[in-house]
Coordinates of C-alpha atoms in Angstrom, one line a residue:
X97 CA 4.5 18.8 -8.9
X98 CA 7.6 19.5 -6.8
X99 CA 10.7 18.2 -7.3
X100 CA 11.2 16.6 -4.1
X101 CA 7.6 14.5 -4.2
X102 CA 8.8 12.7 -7.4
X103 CA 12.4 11.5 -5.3
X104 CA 10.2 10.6 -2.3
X105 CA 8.1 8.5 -5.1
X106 CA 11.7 6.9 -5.7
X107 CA 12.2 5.7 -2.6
X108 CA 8.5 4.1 -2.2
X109 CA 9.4 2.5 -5.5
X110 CA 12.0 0.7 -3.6
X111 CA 9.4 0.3 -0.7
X112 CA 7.0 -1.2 -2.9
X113 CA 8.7 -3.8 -4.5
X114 CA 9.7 -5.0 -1.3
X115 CA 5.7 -5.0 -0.1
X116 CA 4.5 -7.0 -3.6
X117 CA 7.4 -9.1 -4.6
X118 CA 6.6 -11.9 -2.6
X119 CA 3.8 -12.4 -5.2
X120 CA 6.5 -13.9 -7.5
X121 CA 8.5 -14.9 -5.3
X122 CA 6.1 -17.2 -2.8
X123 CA 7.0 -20.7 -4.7
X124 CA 10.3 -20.8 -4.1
X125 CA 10.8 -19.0 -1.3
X126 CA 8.2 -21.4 0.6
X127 CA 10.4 -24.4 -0.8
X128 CA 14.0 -22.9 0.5
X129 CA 12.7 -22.2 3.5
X130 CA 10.7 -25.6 4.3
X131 CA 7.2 -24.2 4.6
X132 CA 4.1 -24.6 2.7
X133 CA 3.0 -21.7 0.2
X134 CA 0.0 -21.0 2.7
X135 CA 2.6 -20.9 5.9
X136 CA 4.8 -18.6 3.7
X137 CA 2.2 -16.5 3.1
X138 CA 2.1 -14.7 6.4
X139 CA 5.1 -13.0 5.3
X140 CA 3.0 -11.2 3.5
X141 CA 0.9 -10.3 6.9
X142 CA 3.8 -10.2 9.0
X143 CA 4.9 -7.4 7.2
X144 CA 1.7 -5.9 7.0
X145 CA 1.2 -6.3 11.3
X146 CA 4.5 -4.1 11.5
X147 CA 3.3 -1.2 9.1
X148 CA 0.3 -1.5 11.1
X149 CA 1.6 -0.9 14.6
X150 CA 4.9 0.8 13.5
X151 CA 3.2 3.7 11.6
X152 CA 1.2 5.7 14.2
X153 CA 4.2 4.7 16.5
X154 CA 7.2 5.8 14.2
X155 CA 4.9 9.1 13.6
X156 CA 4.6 10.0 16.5
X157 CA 8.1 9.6 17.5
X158 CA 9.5 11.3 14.5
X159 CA 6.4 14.0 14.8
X160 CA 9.4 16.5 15.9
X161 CA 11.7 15.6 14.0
X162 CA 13.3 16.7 11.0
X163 CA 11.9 15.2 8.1
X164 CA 14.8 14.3 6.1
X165 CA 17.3 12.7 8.8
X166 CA 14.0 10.6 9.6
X167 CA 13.6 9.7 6.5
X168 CA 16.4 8.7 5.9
X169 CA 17.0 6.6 8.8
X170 CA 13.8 4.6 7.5
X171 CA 15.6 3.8 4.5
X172 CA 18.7 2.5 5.1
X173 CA 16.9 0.7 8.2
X174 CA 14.9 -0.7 5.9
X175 CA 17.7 -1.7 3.0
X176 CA 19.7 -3.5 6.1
X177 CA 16.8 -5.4 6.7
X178 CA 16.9 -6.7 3.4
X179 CA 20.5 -7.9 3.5
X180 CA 19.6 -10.4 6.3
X181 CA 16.8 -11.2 4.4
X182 CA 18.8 -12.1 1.7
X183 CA 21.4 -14.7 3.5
X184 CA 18.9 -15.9 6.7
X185 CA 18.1 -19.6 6.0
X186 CA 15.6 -19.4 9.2
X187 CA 11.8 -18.9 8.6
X188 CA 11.3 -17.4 11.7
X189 CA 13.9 -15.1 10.9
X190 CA 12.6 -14.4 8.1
X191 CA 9.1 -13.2 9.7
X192 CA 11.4 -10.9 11.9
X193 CA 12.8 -9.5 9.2
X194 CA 10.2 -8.5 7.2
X195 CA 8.8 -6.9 10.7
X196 CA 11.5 -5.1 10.7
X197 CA 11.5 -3.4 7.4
X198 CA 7.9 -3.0 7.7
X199 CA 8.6 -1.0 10.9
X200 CA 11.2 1.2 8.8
X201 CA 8.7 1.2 5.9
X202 CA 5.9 2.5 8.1
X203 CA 7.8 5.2 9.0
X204 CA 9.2 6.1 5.8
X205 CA 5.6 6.1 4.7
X206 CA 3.5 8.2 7.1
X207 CA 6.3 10.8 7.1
X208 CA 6.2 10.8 3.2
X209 CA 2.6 11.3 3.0
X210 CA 2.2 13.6 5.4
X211 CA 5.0 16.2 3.6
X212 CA 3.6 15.3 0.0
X213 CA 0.3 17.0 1.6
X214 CA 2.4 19.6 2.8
X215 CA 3.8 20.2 -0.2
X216 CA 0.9 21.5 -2.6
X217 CA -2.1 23.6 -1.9
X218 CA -5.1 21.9 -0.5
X219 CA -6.5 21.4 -3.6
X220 CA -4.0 19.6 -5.4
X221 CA -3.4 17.2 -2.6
X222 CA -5.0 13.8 -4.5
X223 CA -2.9 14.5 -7.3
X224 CA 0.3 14.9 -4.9
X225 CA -0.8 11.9 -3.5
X226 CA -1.0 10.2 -6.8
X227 CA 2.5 10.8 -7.7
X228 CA 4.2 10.1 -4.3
X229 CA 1.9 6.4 -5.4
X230 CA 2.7 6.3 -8.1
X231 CA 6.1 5.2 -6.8
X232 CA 4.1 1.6 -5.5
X233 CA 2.4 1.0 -8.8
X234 CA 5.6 1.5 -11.1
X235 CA 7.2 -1.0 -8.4
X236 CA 4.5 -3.5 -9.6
X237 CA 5.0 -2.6 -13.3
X238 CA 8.5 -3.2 -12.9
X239 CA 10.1 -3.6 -9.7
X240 CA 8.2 -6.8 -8.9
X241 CA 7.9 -8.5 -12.1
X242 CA 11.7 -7.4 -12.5
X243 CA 12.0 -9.4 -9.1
X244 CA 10.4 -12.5 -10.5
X245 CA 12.3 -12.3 -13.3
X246 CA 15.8 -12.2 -11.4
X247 CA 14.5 -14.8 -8.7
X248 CA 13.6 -17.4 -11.5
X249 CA 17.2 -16.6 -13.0
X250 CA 19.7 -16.1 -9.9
X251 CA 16.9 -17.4 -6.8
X252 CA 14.7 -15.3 -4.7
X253 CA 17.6 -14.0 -2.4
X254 CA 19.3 -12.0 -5.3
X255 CA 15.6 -10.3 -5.6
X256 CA 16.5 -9.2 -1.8
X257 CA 19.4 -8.0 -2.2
X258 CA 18.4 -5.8 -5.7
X259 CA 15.8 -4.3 -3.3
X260 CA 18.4 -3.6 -0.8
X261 CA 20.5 -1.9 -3.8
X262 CA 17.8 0.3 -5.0
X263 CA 17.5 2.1 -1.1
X264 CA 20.9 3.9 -1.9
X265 CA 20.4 6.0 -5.0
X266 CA 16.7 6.9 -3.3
X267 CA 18.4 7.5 0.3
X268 CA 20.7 9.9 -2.2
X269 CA 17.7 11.4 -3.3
X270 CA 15.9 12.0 -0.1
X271 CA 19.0 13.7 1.1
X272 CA 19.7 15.7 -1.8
X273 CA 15.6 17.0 -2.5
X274 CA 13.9 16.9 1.1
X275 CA 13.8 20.1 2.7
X276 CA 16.1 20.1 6.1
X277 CA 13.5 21.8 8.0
X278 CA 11.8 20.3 11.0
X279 CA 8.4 18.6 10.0
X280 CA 6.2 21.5 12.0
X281 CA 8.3 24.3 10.9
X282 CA 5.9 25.6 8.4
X283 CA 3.3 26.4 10.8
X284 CA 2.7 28.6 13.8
X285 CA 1.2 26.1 16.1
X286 CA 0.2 22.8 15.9
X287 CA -2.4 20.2 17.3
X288 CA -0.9 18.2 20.3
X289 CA -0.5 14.7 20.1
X290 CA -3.3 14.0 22.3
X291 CA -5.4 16.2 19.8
X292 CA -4.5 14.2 17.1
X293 CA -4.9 10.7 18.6
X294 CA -8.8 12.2 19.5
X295 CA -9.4 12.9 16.1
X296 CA -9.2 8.7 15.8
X297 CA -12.6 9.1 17.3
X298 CA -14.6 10.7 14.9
X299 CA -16.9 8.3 13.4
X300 CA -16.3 9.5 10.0
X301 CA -12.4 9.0 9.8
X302 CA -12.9 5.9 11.4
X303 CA -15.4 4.5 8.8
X304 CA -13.0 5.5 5.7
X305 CA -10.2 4.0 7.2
X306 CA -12.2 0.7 7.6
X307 CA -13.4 1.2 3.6
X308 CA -9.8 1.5 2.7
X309 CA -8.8 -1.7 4.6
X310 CA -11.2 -3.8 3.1
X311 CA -10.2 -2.6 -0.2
X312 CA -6.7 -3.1 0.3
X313 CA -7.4 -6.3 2.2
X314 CA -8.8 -7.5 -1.0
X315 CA -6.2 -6.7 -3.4
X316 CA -3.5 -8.2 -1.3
X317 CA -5.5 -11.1 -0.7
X318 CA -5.8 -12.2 -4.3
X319 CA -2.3 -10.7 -5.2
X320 CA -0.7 -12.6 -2.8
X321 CA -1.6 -15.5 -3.9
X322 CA -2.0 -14.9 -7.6
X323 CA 1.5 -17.2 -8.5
X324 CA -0.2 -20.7 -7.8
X325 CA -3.1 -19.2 -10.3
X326 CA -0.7 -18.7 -13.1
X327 CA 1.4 -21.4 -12.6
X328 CA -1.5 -24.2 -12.4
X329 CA -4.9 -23.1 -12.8
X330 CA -4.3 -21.2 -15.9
X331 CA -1.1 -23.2 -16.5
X332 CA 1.3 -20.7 -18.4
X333 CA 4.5 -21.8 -16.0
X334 CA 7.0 -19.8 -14.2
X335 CA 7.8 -17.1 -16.8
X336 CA 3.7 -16.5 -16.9
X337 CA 4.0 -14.9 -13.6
X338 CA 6.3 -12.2 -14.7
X339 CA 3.9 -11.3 -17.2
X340 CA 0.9 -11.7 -14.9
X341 CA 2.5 -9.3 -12.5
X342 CA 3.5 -6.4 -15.0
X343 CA -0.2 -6.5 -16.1
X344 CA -1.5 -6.0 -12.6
X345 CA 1.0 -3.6 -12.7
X346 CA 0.3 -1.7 -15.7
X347 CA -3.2 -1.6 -14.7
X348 CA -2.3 -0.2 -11.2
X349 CA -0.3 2.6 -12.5
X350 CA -3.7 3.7 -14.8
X351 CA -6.0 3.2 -12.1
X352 CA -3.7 5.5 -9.5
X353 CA -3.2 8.2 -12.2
X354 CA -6.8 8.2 -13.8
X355 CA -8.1 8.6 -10.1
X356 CA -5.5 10.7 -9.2
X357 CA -7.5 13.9 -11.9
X358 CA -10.6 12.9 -10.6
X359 CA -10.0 12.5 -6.5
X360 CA -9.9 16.0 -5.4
X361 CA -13.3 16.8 -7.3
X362 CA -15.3 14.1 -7.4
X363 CA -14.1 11.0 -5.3
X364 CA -17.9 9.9 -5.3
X365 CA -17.9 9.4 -8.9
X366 CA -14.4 7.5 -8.5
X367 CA -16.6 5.2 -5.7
X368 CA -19.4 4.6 -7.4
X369 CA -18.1 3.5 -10.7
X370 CA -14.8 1.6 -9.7
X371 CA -16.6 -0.4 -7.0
X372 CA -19.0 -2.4 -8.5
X373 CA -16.9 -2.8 -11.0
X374 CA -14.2 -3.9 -8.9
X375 CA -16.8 -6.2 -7.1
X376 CA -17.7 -8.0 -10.6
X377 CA -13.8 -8.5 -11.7
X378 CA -13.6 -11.0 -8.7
X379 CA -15.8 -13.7 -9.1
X380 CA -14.9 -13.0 -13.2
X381 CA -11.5 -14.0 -12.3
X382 CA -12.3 -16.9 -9.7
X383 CA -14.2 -18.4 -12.9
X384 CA -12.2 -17.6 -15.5
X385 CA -8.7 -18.2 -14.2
X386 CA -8.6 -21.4 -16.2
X387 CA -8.1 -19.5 -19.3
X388 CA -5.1 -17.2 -19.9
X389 CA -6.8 -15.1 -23.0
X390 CA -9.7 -14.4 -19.8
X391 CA -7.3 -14.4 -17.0
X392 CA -4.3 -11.9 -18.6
X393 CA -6.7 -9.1 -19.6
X394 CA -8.7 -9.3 -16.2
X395 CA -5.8 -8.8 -14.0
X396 CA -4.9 -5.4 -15.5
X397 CA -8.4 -4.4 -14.9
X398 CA -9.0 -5.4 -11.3
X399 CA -5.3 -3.6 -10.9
X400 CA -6.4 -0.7 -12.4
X401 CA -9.9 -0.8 -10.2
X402 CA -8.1 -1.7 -6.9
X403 CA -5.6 0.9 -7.4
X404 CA -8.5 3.2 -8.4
X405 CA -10.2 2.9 -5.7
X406 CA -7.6 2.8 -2.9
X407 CA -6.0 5.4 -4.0
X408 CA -8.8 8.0 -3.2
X409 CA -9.7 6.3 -0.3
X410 CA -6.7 7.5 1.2
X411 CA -7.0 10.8 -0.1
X412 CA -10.6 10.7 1.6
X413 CA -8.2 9.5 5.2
X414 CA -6.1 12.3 4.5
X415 CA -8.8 14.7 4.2
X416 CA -10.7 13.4 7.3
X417 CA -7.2 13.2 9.5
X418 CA -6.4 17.0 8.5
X419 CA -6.9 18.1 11.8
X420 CA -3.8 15.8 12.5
X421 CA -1.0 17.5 10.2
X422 CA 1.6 15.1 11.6
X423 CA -0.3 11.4 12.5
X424 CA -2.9 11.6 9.1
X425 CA -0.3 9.8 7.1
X426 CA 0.0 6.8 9.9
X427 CA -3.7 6.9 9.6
X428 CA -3.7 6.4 5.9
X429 CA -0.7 4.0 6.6
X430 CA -2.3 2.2 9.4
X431 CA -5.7 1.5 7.3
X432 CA -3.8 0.3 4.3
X433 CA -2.0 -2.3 6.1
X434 CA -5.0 -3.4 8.3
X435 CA -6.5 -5.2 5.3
X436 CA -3.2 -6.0 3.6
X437 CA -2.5 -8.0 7.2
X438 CA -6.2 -9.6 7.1
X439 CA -6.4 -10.0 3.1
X440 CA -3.5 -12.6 3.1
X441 CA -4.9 -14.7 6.2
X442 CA -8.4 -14.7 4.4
X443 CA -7.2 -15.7 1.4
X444 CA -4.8 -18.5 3.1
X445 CA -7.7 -20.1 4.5
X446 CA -9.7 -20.6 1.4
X447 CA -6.8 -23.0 0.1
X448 CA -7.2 -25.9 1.2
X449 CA -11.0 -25.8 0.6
X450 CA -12.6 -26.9 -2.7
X451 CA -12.1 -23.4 -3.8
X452 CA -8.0 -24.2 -4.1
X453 CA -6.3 -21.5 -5.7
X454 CA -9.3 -19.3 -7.1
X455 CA -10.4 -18.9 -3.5
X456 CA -8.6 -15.6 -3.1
X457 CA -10.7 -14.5 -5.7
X458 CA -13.7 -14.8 -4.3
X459 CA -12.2 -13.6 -0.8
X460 CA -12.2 -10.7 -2.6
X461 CA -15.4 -10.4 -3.9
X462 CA -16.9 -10.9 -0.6
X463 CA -14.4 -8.2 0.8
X464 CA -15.3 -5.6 -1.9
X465 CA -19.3 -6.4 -1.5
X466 CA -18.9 -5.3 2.4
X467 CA -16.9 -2.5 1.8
X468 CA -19.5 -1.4 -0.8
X469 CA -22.5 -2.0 1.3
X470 CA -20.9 0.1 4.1
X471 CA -20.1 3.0 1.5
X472 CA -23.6 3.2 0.4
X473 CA -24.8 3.1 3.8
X474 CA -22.4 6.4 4.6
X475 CA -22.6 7.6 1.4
X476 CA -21.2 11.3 2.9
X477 CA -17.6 9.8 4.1
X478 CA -16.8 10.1 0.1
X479 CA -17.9 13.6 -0.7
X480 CA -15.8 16.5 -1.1
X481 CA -16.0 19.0 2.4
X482 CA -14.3 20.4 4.7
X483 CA -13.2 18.1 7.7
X484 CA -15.0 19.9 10.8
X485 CA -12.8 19.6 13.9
X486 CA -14.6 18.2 16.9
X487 CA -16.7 20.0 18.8
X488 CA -15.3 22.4 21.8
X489 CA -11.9 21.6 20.3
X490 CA -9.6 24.5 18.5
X491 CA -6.9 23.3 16.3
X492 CA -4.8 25.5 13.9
X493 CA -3.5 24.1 11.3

């Protein structure tokens, strides 16, 4: 893989610690900041909404552009959002601010993705895709259980601020390994914007971007809210959600590279065995979170499943979106964060219930199970192909 994916993998590292480290971080945050965990949970959302709308937006502004000054400008737009972050007393402000770097995030992203695509031949893309990821699982090996760590030592802000730090040696990297060249420069002719916003109405891209968001919605939904688990259903204390997380983590980073051999050749196969699996590991958790020995062991599976799965999902956005070079990684972007907006508010709502804290869990499940019944329904949205552009509609690529 080239050298310049692994440095853009750096800088979503940074990217998603920020995007998971509220996991660990919920608690005490919600305390500081006078709100109750479910209230501070929108956070999580609120930074979701802004990858949501800021990523086809950003794209399309930046679609021009060079990739590396744009890139760039994400970053450090996104590391001074984390400075205020770090000294705001305000919830409101708080939901601003992680708006904000969700804005600079979703452009970082859908730029990111789009030139990891560029970067390799066509059939290497899923493993391109799997190491620019790559960067979002090793931020929940270490990144956010590192930020749990330092928030139970020095307080949630200092976790703020260490995300903040980490944008400069990545903003180094993007400017020492991205190419200068100007995003369209490596083809003759392009798709116009207009030609890539139609392409949003092929039933086919549209239906794997909605199987993507309800996978992702229920990841974040249970991860959001896994702290509460650990610290009083299965009662292990605060240090217990460090360990919790790097197991999540760990199991993340297997499921992304495992899928990431297997994604160009046979995403079917990936689908079919990771989902139902991933649809029992819900309800398994939601009854066994009581017990640590059941609990620990369980979370590094539905992380590697989740991760699995999601991750050749948007391989399968990507491939339907390739008749939109510049706007298919706002697409990927956009469906990821659709569910990780809804997951969070699903999940709140099951809190106060009888379910408590294991309702997430089965928020989950019952996310997974619809997202399973419409991928066996459209069983072809998951097969290797080409991507045919519309009909009446040339596009060079």
């Amino acid at each position: 893989m080239p050298l310049p994916l692994h440095l853009l993998s750096l800088a979503v590292f940074a990217m998603g610690t920020s995007e998971f480290m509220l996991a660990g971080l919920l608690p005490a945050l919600a305390s500081d900041l006078g709100v109750p965990v479910g209230t501070a949970g929108v956070l999580t959302s609120a930074f979701a909404v802004g990858m949501v709308a800021g990523a086809p937006l950003v794209a399309a502004l930046a679609r021009d552009r060079p990739r590396r000054p744009s890139l760039l400008v994400f970053l450090l737009a996104f590391a001074a959002a984390h400075v205020v972050g770090a000294v705001t007393t305000s919830f409101p402000v708080m939901v601003v601010v992680r708006v904000v770097a969700a804005l600079a995030n979703a452009g970082f992203l859908a730029v990111a993705l789009t030139a990891a695509a560029s970067m390799v031949p066509p059939a290497r893309k899923g493993r391109a895709l799997a190491v620019l990821l790559g960067g979002t699982t090793l931020a929940t090996v270490a990144g956010v259980p590192g930020g749990a760590v330092l928030g139970t030592l020095l307080g949630w802000r200092a976790t703020f601020l260490a995300v903040a730090v980490l944008c400069v040696p990545a903003a180094l990297g993007v400017l020492l390994g991205v190419p200068a060249g100007r995003a369209r420069a490596d083809a003759v002719a392009h798709p116009s914007l207009r030609a890539e916003l139609a392409q949003l109405a092929r039933g086919r891209l549209v239906l794997v971007m909605l199987l993507t968001a309800l996978v992702n919605a229920a990841t974040f939904g249970a991860f959001t809210f896994l702290a509460p688990v650990v610290t009083g259903t299965a009662g292990l204390g605060t240090w217990g959600i460090s360990v919790a997380l790097v197991l999540f983590g760990a199991g993340s980073f297997a499921g992304v590279t495992a899928a990431g051999r297997l994604t160009d050749r046979r995403p079917g196969l990936v689908v079919a065995v990771a989902g139902p699996l991933l649809l029992a590991g819900w309800p398994a958790l939601a009854l066994l979170a009581g017990e640590p020995a059941a609990l620990l062991p369980l979370l590094f599976v539905q992380g590697a499943l989740s991760f699995a799965l999601g991750s050749t999902l948007i391989t399968r956005v990507l491939h339907e979106a390739a008749h939109a070079p510049t706007m298919a990684g706002s697409y990927a972007t956009a469906s990821l964060n659709i569910g990780a907006a809804a997951g969070p508010v699903a999940a709140a709502a099951t809190l106060p219930t009888p379910l408590g804290d294991r309702g997430p869990f089965w928020t989950a499940a019952v996310l997974v199970a619809v997202s399973l019944f419409a991928a066996s329904a459209f069983r072809e949205v998951v097969a290797p192909g080409a991507a045919p552009a519309p009909a009446g509609e040339s596009v060079h690529v």
